[in-house]
Amino acid sequence: MNPNASFDNMTESSAPPSFKEKLHVGRPNVGNREALLARINDMLDRRWLTNNGPFVQELEQKMSEFLGVRNCIAMCNATIALEITTRALGMSGEVIVPPFTFVATAHALQWQEITPVFCDIDPTTHHIDPKKIESMITPRTTGIVGVHLWGRPCAVNTLTEIAAKHKLKLIFDAAHAFGCSHGGRMIGGFGDAEVFSFHATKFFNTFEGGLVATDNDELAQKIRLMKNFGFEGYDNVIYIGTNGKMTEICAAMGLTNLESLDEFIQTNHTNYYRYRQGLSGLPGVSVIEYNEAERNNYQYVVLEIDEKMAGVSRDRLVEALHAKNVIARRYFYPGCHRMEPYRSYFPHSRLLLPKTERLARRVMLLPTGTAVELEHIDAICVLIKRIINGSILS
Ligand SMILES: *Cc1c(COP(=O)(O)O)cnc(C)c1O
C-alpha cells in the first residue's frame, strides 16, 4: 500500500484525476517484514552470508517442490543465469531468439559472442512465431531461446519438436513466468532448462536473483559448478566459471515472499480484472488476455493501442498519463534489434521483422501489484477514457 499515491479527484463529471505521487510499473511486492527480519537475524547469528547457505538450500528445495522440477539452482540474477545455462549447454555460433523481449535475452548470448538471430513474433501471442523458426536455421545454429513473455507460455510444444528435429538446444527465458503453467504443468520443467528472474521489479523478488530449473541432473551439476568459479571441492577447478551465486539475504527475501505468493497473485488478479472492466468498450484499447485454464501470475497489465481507432497514439497516451503521474511504460520498445550492438550488426533487421516493429509501437503497461489500490486503478481508467475521448489534451 502506498498512502501517498492518493489523487485529487476521480469522478467522471469533475476535474480529471491526478496523482500526487508517481505510480510506477513494477513497484516491488514485499512479504511479511517481521518474518524477513527474523531470517536476517538468524543469518547474522550464523555468520553464513553466502556460498550455498541454508536459506539458499531451503529456497532451492521449496522451488523444486513448487515447480515440480528435479533441480533448481538459485542465482544472483537471470542474466548471469542465462549466460551460464547457454554456456553449460554448449551453445555457440547462432541462437534463434525473439526480438520483442528485454534486451538481457539477447545480451546473455552476445556477451559470449554467440549471435542472437532475431525471428519475428506472432502478433496474436507476442511470442516468437514458431512457423518462422525453421527458415532461420543455418549450419551455425545451435539453439533456440523461447521467451514466455508476460508470463504466457510461448509455443512450447512446437519449439520442442523443432529443437528435437534439428538437434538444437532449447531453453526458455521464463523471467516473467514464475507461478504460471502450460498444459497444467508448471513452467520450469520445459526445454533443456528454464530461467526465472527474481529482480525487484518482478512480482516475486529476492531483491535481485534468478533461478535455473532443469530435470537434467548432469546439466544442473555443471551449472552449479560454473556459478561458483568452476570449483569442485576446495582446490579443484574443472571448468571456466564465474560468480553467479545467490546470497543468503536474497534467499531470505525469497523464502519470505514465497509465503505471500498466493496473496501477490490474488492482488494482481483482482487488479487485472478491475482494469479490464474499467477499460472495456474503449475504442482502440485492448487488454491482453490470460488463459484461465492455466495458472497465471497476472503481473502485467498489457495494453495494445490501435492508434486509428483510439484517435491517439500509444506514445501520446503514455505521455499524457505521465503528465498525471501515472508512469505507464512502453515495454520492450523499440525491440532488441534496434538496440546496440544489434542495430549496427543487422542494419536491415527492421525490414525482416514487420510484426515486431508494429507491436513495439502498440504495447504499453499499466501499474499493478500490491502497491496499487483499486481506487487508483479506477482513476487511471477514467484518465485513459478522457485522454481517448479528447477531454484531456494529449
Ligand atoms: C527481467 C528480465 C530479464 C533479466 O532478469 P535479471 O534478473 O534482471 O537479470 C531477462 N529476460 C526478461 C524477459 C526479463 O523481463
Short mmCIF file of C-alpha atoms and ligand atoms in Angstrom, two decimals:
data_model
loop_
_atom_site.label_atom_id
_atom_site.label_comp_id
_atom_site.label_asym_id
_atom_site.label_seq_id
_atom_site.Cartn_x
_atom_site.Cartn_y
_atom_site.Cartn_z
CA MET A 1 0.00 0.00 0.00
CA ASN A 2 1.27 3.46 -0.85
CA PRO A 3 -0.71 6.03 1.13
CA ASN A 4 0.98 8.92 -0.68
CA ALA A 5 -0.25 7.88 -4.06
CA SER A 6 -3.60 9.47 -3.45
CA PHE A 7 -5.35 11.51 -6.09
CA ASP A 8 -7.28 14.71 -6.14
CA ASN A 9 -10.40 13.58 -7.84
CA MET A 10 -11.78 10.67 -9.75
CA THR A 11 -15.42 11.24 -10.55
CA GLU A 12 -16.40 11.34 -14.20
CA SER A 13 -18.02 14.72 -14.02
CA SER A 14 -15.39 16.78 -12.21
CA ALA A 15 -11.80 17.76 -12.95
CA PRO A 16 -9.59 14.97 -14.26
CA PRO A 17 -7.86 12.81 -11.65
CA SER A 18 -4.23 13.43 -10.99
CA PHE A 19 -1.94 11.55 -8.61
CA LYS A 20 0.15 13.35 -6.03
CA GLU A 21 2.89 10.72 -6.16
CA LYS A 22 4.12 8.82 -9.16
CA LEU A 23 2.54 5.41 -9.73
CA HIS A 24 5.09 3.04 -11.24
CA VAL A 25 5.03 -0.20 -13.18
CA GLY A 26 6.91 -2.89 -11.25
CA ARG A 27 6.93 -1.40 -7.77
CA PRO A 28 8.22 -4.27 -5.60
CA ASN A 29 5.96 -6.59 -3.62
CA VAL A 30 7.26 -7.11 -0.09
CA GLY A 31 6.10 -10.01 2.07
CA ASN A 32 5.96 -10.19 5.87
CA ARG A 33 8.56 -7.79 7.25
CA GLU A 34 8.89 -9.49 10.68
CA ALA A 35 9.48 -12.85 9.02
CA LEU A 36 12.18 -11.31 6.83
CA LEU A 37 13.90 -9.56 9.74
CA ALA A 38 13.82 -12.75 11.83
CA ARG A 39 15.54 -14.60 8.99
CA ILE A 40 18.14 -11.86 8.64
CA ASN A 41 18.85 -12.13 12.37
CA ASP A 42 19.31 -15.89 12.05
CA MET A 43 21.64 -15.31 9.15
CA LEU A 44 23.75 -12.82 11.10
CA ASP A 45 23.88 -15.16 14.11
CA ARG A 46 25.10 -17.94 11.84
CA ARG A 47 27.58 -15.69 10.00
CA TRP A 48 26.87 -17.68 6.89
CA LEU A 49 26.18 -14.91 4.39
CA THR A 50 26.70 -16.59 1.03
CA ASN A 51 28.20 -19.69 -0.66
CA ASN A 52 25.27 -22.09 -0.71
CA GLY A 53 23.98 -21.25 2.76
CA PRO A 54 20.96 -22.77 4.49
CA PHE A 55 18.47 -20.20 3.11
CA VAL A 56 19.65 -20.79 -0.44
CA GLN A 57 19.35 -24.55 0.06
CA GLU A 58 15.87 -24.18 1.56
CA LEU A 59 14.76 -21.89 -1.26
CA GLU A 60 16.05 -24.29 -3.91
CA GLN A 61 14.22 -27.18 -2.28
CA LYS A 62 10.95 -25.24 -1.99
CA MET A 63 11.27 -24.15 -5.61
CA SER A 64 11.81 -27.76 -6.71
CA GLU A 65 8.60 -28.77 -4.93
CA PHE A 66 6.60 -25.81 -6.20
CA LEU A 67 7.71 -26.16 -9.82
CA GLY A 68 7.83 -29.95 -9.87
CA VAL A 69 11.36 -29.87 -11.31
CA ARG A 70 14.23 -32.05 -10.07
CA ASN A 71 16.91 -29.37 -9.99
CA CYS A 72 16.55 -25.72 -9.04
CA ILE A 73 19.70 -23.61 -8.83
CA ALA A 74 19.45 -20.17 -7.22
CA MET A 75 21.44 -17.47 -8.98
CA CYS A 76 22.42 -13.82 -8.49
CA ASN A 77 20.19 -12.72 -11.38
CA ALA A 78 18.54 -14.08 -14.52
CA THR A 79 21.03 -12.55 -16.95
CA ILE A 80 24.01 -14.42 -15.48
CA ALA A 81 21.77 -17.49 -15.18
CA LEU A 82 21.04 -17.31 -18.93
CA GLU A 83 24.75 -16.89 -19.70
CA ILE A 84 25.75 -19.85 -17.57
CA THR A 85 22.93 -22.06 -18.85
CA THR A 86 23.67 -21.39 -22.52
CA ARG A 87 27.38 -21.99 -21.90
CA ALA A 88 26.79 -25.17 -19.92
CA LEU A 89 24.66 -26.45 -22.81
CA GLY A 90 27.47 -25.72 -25.25
CA MET A 91 25.53 -23.20 -27.31
CA SER A 92 27.71 -21.32 -29.78
CA GLY A 93 27.53 -19.78 -33.25
CA GLU A 94 23.94 -18.64 -33.72
CA VAL A 95 20.93 -18.94 -31.43
CA ILE A 96 17.39 -18.04 -32.52
CA VAL A 97 15.55 -15.61 -30.22
CA PRO A 98 12.59 -13.25 -30.41
CA PRO A 99 13.47 -9.53 -30.68
CA PHE A 100 10.45 -8.47 -28.61
CA THR A 101 11.88 -9.16 -25.15
CA PHE A 102 14.04 -7.50 -22.53
CA VAL A 103 17.47 -6.86 -24.00
CA ALA A 104 19.12 -9.24 -21.50
CA THR A 105 17.79 -12.21 -23.50
CA ALA A 106 19.98 -11.15 -26.44
CA HIS A 107 22.85 -9.74 -24.37
CA ALA A 108 23.30 -13.02 -22.46
CA LEU A 109 24.17 -14.62 -25.81
CA GLN A 110 26.18 -11.79 -27.35
CA TRP A 111 28.24 -11.47 -24.15
CA GLN A 112 29.63 -14.89 -25.07
CA GLU A 113 29.99 -13.97 -28.73
CA ILE A 114 27.01 -16.11 -29.67
CA THR A 115 24.98 -14.30 -32.34
CA PRO A 116 21.32 -13.80 -31.43
CA VAL A 117 19.32 -14.35 -34.63
CA PHE A 118 16.06 -12.46 -34.33
CA CYS A 119 12.96 -14.31 -35.51
CA ASP A 120 9.75 -12.28 -35.91
CA ILE A 121 6.89 -12.67 -33.48
CA ASP A 122 3.28 -13.77 -33.82
CA PRO A 123 1.22 -10.62 -33.20
CA THR A 124 -1.59 -12.56 -31.52
CA THR A 125 0.62 -14.16 -28.85
CA HIS A 126 3.53 -11.63 -28.83
CA HIS A 127 5.85 -14.66 -28.81
CA ILE A 128 8.40 -15.94 -31.30
CA ASP A 129 6.46 -17.21 -34.33
CA PRO A 130 7.15 -20.96 -34.49
CA LYS A 131 6.23 -21.02 -38.20
CA LYS A 132 9.19 -18.78 -38.98
CA ILE A 133 11.88 -20.53 -36.95
CA GLU A 134 12.91 -23.29 -39.34
CA SER A 135 13.69 -20.86 -42.16
CA MET A 136 16.22 -19.14 -39.87
CA ILE A 137 18.22 -22.27 -39.04
CA THR A 138 21.72 -22.31 -40.60
CA PRO A 139 24.67 -24.70 -40.19
CA ARG A 140 25.86 -22.40 -37.36
CA THR A 141 22.61 -22.61 -35.37
CA THR A 142 22.98 -24.42 -32.05
CA GLY A 143 19.87 -23.47 -30.13
CA ILE A 144 16.64 -21.61 -29.54
CA VAL A 145 15.75 -19.36 -26.62
CA GLY A 146 11.97 -19.01 -26.24
CA VAL A 147 10.59 -16.25 -24.01
CA HIS A 148 7.37 -16.67 -22.01
CA LEU A 149 6.51 -13.02 -22.45
CA TRP A 150 4.06 -11.55 -19.91
CA GLY A 151 4.00 -14.98 -18.22
CA ARG A 152 2.04 -16.50 -21.08
CA PRO A 153 3.78 -19.68 -22.24
CA CYS A 154 5.28 -19.44 -25.73
CA ALA A 155 4.74 -22.26 -28.25
CA VAL A 156 6.47 -24.79 -26.00
CA ASN A 157 5.36 -27.94 -27.83
CA THR A 158 6.21 -26.74 -31.34
CA LEU A 159 9.56 -25.32 -30.20
CA THR A 160 10.35 -28.63 -28.52
CA GLU A 161 9.57 -30.52 -31.75
CA ILE A 162 11.65 -28.15 -33.90
CA ALA A 163 14.60 -28.37 -31.47
CA ALA A 164 14.46 -32.18 -31.44
CA LYS A 165 14.17 -32.41 -35.23
CA HIS A 166 17.21 -30.17 -35.83
CA LYS A 167 19.20 -31.33 -32.78
CA LEU A 168 19.18 -27.87 -31.24
CA LYS A 169 19.35 -26.97 -27.56
CA LEU A 170 16.23 -25.30 -26.23
CA ILE A 171 15.93 -23.06 -23.21
CA PHE A 172 13.23 -20.70 -22.06
CA ASP A 173 13.64 -17.24 -20.65
CA ALA A 174 10.91 -17.61 -18.03
CA ALA A 175 11.73 -14.29 -16.34
CA HIS A 176 8.03 -13.34 -16.45
CA ALA A 177 6.54 -16.74 -15.83
CA PHE A 178 7.13 -17.72 -12.23
CA GLY A 179 3.94 -19.35 -10.91
CA CYS A 180 2.49 -19.91 -14.40
CA SER A 181 1.59 -23.19 -16.06
CA HIS A 182 1.46 -24.68 -19.54
CA GLY A 183 -0.89 -27.60 -20.15
CA GLY A 184 -1.40 -27.83 -16.40
CA ARG A 185 2.31 -28.32 -15.73
CA MET A 186 4.31 -25.56 -14.06
CA ILE A 187 6.64 -23.56 -16.27
CA GLY A 188 10.16 -24.53 -15.22
CA GLY A 189 10.07 -28.11 -16.49
CA PHE A 190 10.23 -27.48 -20.25
CA GLY A 191 13.13 -27.49 -22.72
CA ASP A 192 16.66 -28.27 -21.57
CA ALA A 193 16.27 -25.67 -18.83
CA GLU A 194 14.22 -22.63 -17.89
CA VAL A 195 15.46 -19.42 -16.28
CA PHE A 196 13.44 -17.23 -13.91
CA SER A 197 14.17 -13.69 -12.77
CA PHE A 198 13.56 -12.59 -9.21
CA HIS A 199 14.53 -8.97 -9.83
CA ALA A 200 12.82 -6.37 -7.63
CA THR A 201 10.53 -5.30 -10.49
CA LYS A 202 9.20 -8.82 -10.99
CA PHE A 203 6.14 -9.73 -8.92
CA PHE A 204 8.15 -12.22 -6.89
CA ASN A 205 11.55 -10.87 -5.92
CA THR A 206 14.68 -11.74 -3.96
CA PHE A 207 15.90 -8.09 -4.28
CA GLU A 208 17.91 -9.35 -7.24
CA GLY A 209 18.03 -13.00 -8.14
CA GLY A 210 17.33 -15.75 -10.58
CA LEU A 211 16.76 -19.47 -10.80
CA VAL A 212 17.63 -22.19 -13.29
CA ALA A 213 15.20 -25.11 -13.34
CA THR A 214 16.05 -28.34 -15.15
CA ASP A 215 15.27 -32.03 -14.96
CA ASN A 216 18.69 -32.81 -16.44
CA ASP A 217 20.91 -33.76 -13.47
CA GLU A 218 24.15 -33.59 -15.41
CA LEU A 219 23.38 -30.11 -16.73
CA ALA A 220 22.36 -28.99 -13.24
CA GLN A 221 25.65 -30.18 -11.78
CA LYS A 222 27.59 -28.32 -14.46
CA ILE A 223 25.65 -25.11 -13.81
CA ARG A 224 26.21 -25.47 -10.06
CA LEU A 225 29.96 -25.61 -10.57
CA MET A 226 30.03 -22.86 -13.20
CA LYS A 227 28.17 -20.43 -10.97
CA ASN A 228 30.88 -20.97 -8.33
CA PHE A 229 34.01 -20.32 -10.47
CA GLY A 230 34.08 -23.95 -11.62
CA PHE A 231 35.19 -25.22 -8.19
CA GLU A 232 34.67 -28.89 -7.47
CA GLY A 233 35.81 -29.21 -3.87
CA TYR A 234 38.18 -26.82 -2.12
CA ASP A 235 41.09 -26.56 -4.56
CA ASN A 236 39.97 -28.20 -7.77
CA VAL A 237 38.68 -26.06 -10.62
CA ILE A 238 37.34 -28.11 -13.53
CA TYR A 239 35.63 -25.51 -15.77
CA ILE A 240 35.82 -21.87 -16.63
CA GLY A 241 33.31 -20.46 -14.19
CA THR A 242 32.01 -17.17 -12.99
CA ASN A 243 30.27 -15.84 -9.91
CA GLY A 244 26.53 -16.44 -10.19
CA LYS A 245 25.72 -17.24 -6.57
CA MET A 246 22.65 -16.03 -4.73
CA THR A 247 23.41 -14.53 -1.31
CA GLU A 248 21.67 -15.56 1.92
CA ILE A 249 19.90 -12.24 2.37
CA CYS A 250 18.38 -12.63 -1.10
CA ALA A 251 17.27 -16.17 -0.30
CA ALA A 252 15.78 -14.89 2.98
CA MET A 253 13.70 -12.41 0.96
CA GLY A 254 12.72 -15.22 -1.42
CA LEU A 255 11.57 -17.54 1.37
CA THR A 256 9.61 -14.68 2.91
CA ASN A 257 7.97 -13.64 -0.35
CA LEU A 258 7.17 -17.25 -1.17
CA GLU A 259 4.93 -17.26 1.92
CA SER A 260 2.96 -14.37 0.36
CA LEU A 261 2.95 -15.68 -3.20
CA ASP A 262 -0.76 -16.51 -3.27
CA GLU A 263 -1.61 -13.07 -1.93
CA PHE A 264 0.56 -11.34 -4.56
CA ILE A 265 -1.10 -13.32 -7.33
CA GLN A 266 -4.56 -12.69 -5.91
CA THR A 267 -3.89 -8.94 -5.82
CA ASN A 268 -2.57 -8.98 -9.39
CA HIS A 269 -5.63 -10.97 -10.49
CA THR A 270 -8.06 -8.55 -8.84
CA ASN A 271 -6.21 -5.53 -10.28
CA TYR A 272 -6.11 -7.06 -13.74
CA TYR A 273 -9.87 -7.61 -13.84
CA ARG A 274 -10.51 -4.16 -12.42
CA TYR A 275 -8.55 -2.67 -15.32
CA ARG A 276 -10.36 -4.85 -17.85
CA GLN A 277 -13.69 -3.79 -16.50
CA GLY A 278 -12.69 -0.12 -16.39
CA LEU A 279 -11.31 -0.13 -19.93
CA SER A 280 -13.90 -2.35 -21.60
CA GLY A 281 -15.58 -0.89 -24.65
CA LEU A 282 -12.94 1.80 -25.14
CA PRO A 283 -12.20 2.07 -28.86
CA GLY A 284 -8.69 1.07 -29.88
CA VAL A 285 -7.69 -0.18 -26.42
CA SER A 286 -7.35 -3.89 -25.76
CA VAL A 287 -6.02 -5.58 -22.66
CA ILE A 288 -4.10 -8.79 -23.41
CA GLU A 289 -5.78 -11.89 -22.03
CA TYR A 290 -4.61 -14.80 -19.96
CA ASN A 291 -5.76 -18.39 -20.40
CA GLU A 292 -7.94 -19.04 -17.36
CA ALA A 293 -7.46 -22.80 -17.75
CA GLU A 294 -3.82 -22.29 -16.71
CA ARG A 295 -2.11 -20.83 -13.67
CA ASN A 296 -1.13 -17.21 -14.28
CA ASN A 297 0.64 -14.61 -12.16
CA TYR A 298 -1.19 -11.63 -13.77
CA GLN A 299 1.85 -9.47 -13.07
CA TYR A 300 1.50 -7.44 -16.25
CA VAL A 301 -1.45 -5.35 -17.37
CA VAL A 302 -0.56 -5.03 -21.05
CA LEU A 303 -2.50 -2.77 -23.37
CA GLU A 304 -2.38 -2.71 -27.13
CA ILE A 305 -3.32 0.64 -28.61
CA ASP A 306 -4.73 0.86 -32.10
CA GLU A 307 -3.93 4.45 -32.98
CA LYS A 308 -6.55 4.75 -35.74
CA MET A 309 -9.40 3.52 -33.58
CA ALA A 310 -8.31 5.25 -30.38
CA GLY A 311 -7.60 8.54 -32.15
CA VAL A 312 -4.41 8.84 -30.12
CA SER A 313 -1.06 7.09 -30.46
CA ARG A 314 0.39 4.83 -27.79
CA ASP A 315 3.18 7.36 -27.27
CA ARG A 316 0.79 10.30 -26.78
CA LEU A 317 -1.26 8.23 -24.35
CA VAL A 318 1.83 7.29 -22.30
CA GLU A 319 2.95 10.92 -22.30
CA ALA A 320 -0.45 12.18 -21.17
CA LEU A 321 -0.50 9.62 -18.34
CA HIS A 322 3.00 10.63 -17.23
CA ALA A 323 1.77 14.22 -17.00
CA LYS A 324 -0.74 12.94 -14.43
CA ASN A 325 1.91 10.96 -12.51
CA VAL A 326 0.84 7.58 -13.89
CA ILE A 327 4.16 6.19 -15.09
CA ALA A 328 2.83 3.79 -17.72
CA ARG A 329 5.65 2.17 -19.72
CA ARG A 330 6.42 1.16 -23.27
CA TYR A 331 7.83 -2.37 -22.96
CA PHE A 332 10.05 -3.62 -24.90
CA TYR A 333 10.33 -0.65 -27.18
CA PRO A 334 11.92 -0.39 -29.71
CA GLY A 335 12.87 -4.10 -29.71
CA CYS A 336 16.31 -5.67 -29.22
CA HIS A 337 17.05 -5.47 -32.96
CA ARG A 338 17.02 -1.68 -32.70
CA MET A 339 19.35 -1.52 -29.72
CA GLU A 340 23.14 -1.65 -29.88
CA PRO A 341 25.08 -3.62 -30.84
CA TYR A 342 22.34 -5.41 -32.78
CA ARG A 343 21.21 -2.28 -34.63
CA SER A 344 24.70 -1.97 -36.13
CA TYR A 345 25.20 -5.69 -36.69
CA PHE A 346 21.88 -6.12 -38.51
CA PRO A 347 21.03 -2.73 -40.03
CA HIS A 348 18.27 -4.19 -42.19
CA SER A 349 16.56 -6.25 -39.49
CA ARG A 350 13.63 -3.81 -39.25
CA LEU A 351 12.56 -4.88 -42.71
CA LEU A 352 12.65 -8.54 -41.72
CA LEU A 353 10.69 -8.06 -38.51
CA PRO A 354 7.48 -6.26 -39.52
CA LYS A 355 5.34 -7.85 -36.80
CA THR A 356 7.78 -6.87 -34.07
CA GLU A 357 8.04 -3.34 -35.47
CA ARG A 358 4.26 -2.95 -35.41
CA LEU A 359 3.77 -4.43 -31.95
CA ALA A 360 6.56 -2.33 -30.43
CA ARG A 361 4.55 0.76 -31.44
CA ARG A 362 1.35 -0.53 -29.81
CA VAL A 363 2.21 -2.03 -26.42
CA MET A 364 2.12 -0.26 -23.06
CA LEU A 365 1.99 -1.43 -19.44
CA LEU A 366 -0.02 -0.04 -16.54
CA PRO A 367 0.95 -0.07 -12.84
CA THR A 368 -0.21 -3.03 -10.78
CA GLY A 369 0.92 -5.13 -7.81
CA THR A 370 0.40 -4.68 -4.09
CA ALA A 371 1.50 -1.01 -4.21
CA VAL A 372 -1.55 -0.10 -6.32
CA GLU A 373 -5.05 0.35 -4.84
CA LEU A 374 -8.31 -0.45 -6.62
CA GLU A 375 -9.32 3.20 -6.44
CA HIS A 376 -6.05 4.11 -8.19
CA ILE A 377 -6.99 1.73 -10.96
CA ASP A 378 -10.46 3.25 -11.28
CA ALA A 379 -8.89 6.69 -11.54
CA ILE A 380 -6.35 5.53 -14.13
CA CYS A 381 -9.18 4.07 -16.22
CA VAL A 382 -11.07 7.38 -16.03
CA LEU A 383 -7.91 9.18 -17.12
CA ILE A 384 -7.39 6.90 -20.10
CA LYS A 385 -11.04 7.33 -21.14
CA ARG A 386 -10.73 11.08 -21.02
CA ILE A 387 -7.47 11.11 -22.94
CA ILE A 388 -9.05 8.96 -25.63
CA ASN A 389 -12.28 10.89 -25.93
CA GLY A 390 -10.25 14.06 -26.12
CA SER A 391 -11.34 15.85 -22.97
CA ILE A 392 -7.74 15.81 -21.75
CA LEU A 393 -5.37 17.28 -24.29
CA SER A 394 -2.80 14.71 -25.24
C1 LIG B 1 13.90 -9.10 -16.14
C2 LIG B 1 14.21 -9.90 -17.34
C3 LIG B 1 15.46 -10.49 -17.55
C4 LIG B 1 16.65 -10.21 -16.68
O1 LIG B 1 16.48 -10.52 -15.39
P1 LIG B 1 17.56 -10.06 -14.29
O2 LIG B 1 17.22 -10.94 -13.14
O3 LIG B 1 17.28 -8.61 -14.03
O4 LIG B 1 18.91 -10.28 -14.83
C5 LIG B 1 15.63 -11.33 -18.64
N1 LIG B 1 14.63 -11.54 -19.51
C6 LIG B 1 13.43 -10.97 -19.37
C7 LIG B 1 12.35 -11.28 -20.37
C8 LIG B 1 13.18 -10.09 -18.29
O5 LIG B 1 11.99 -9.49 -18.19
#
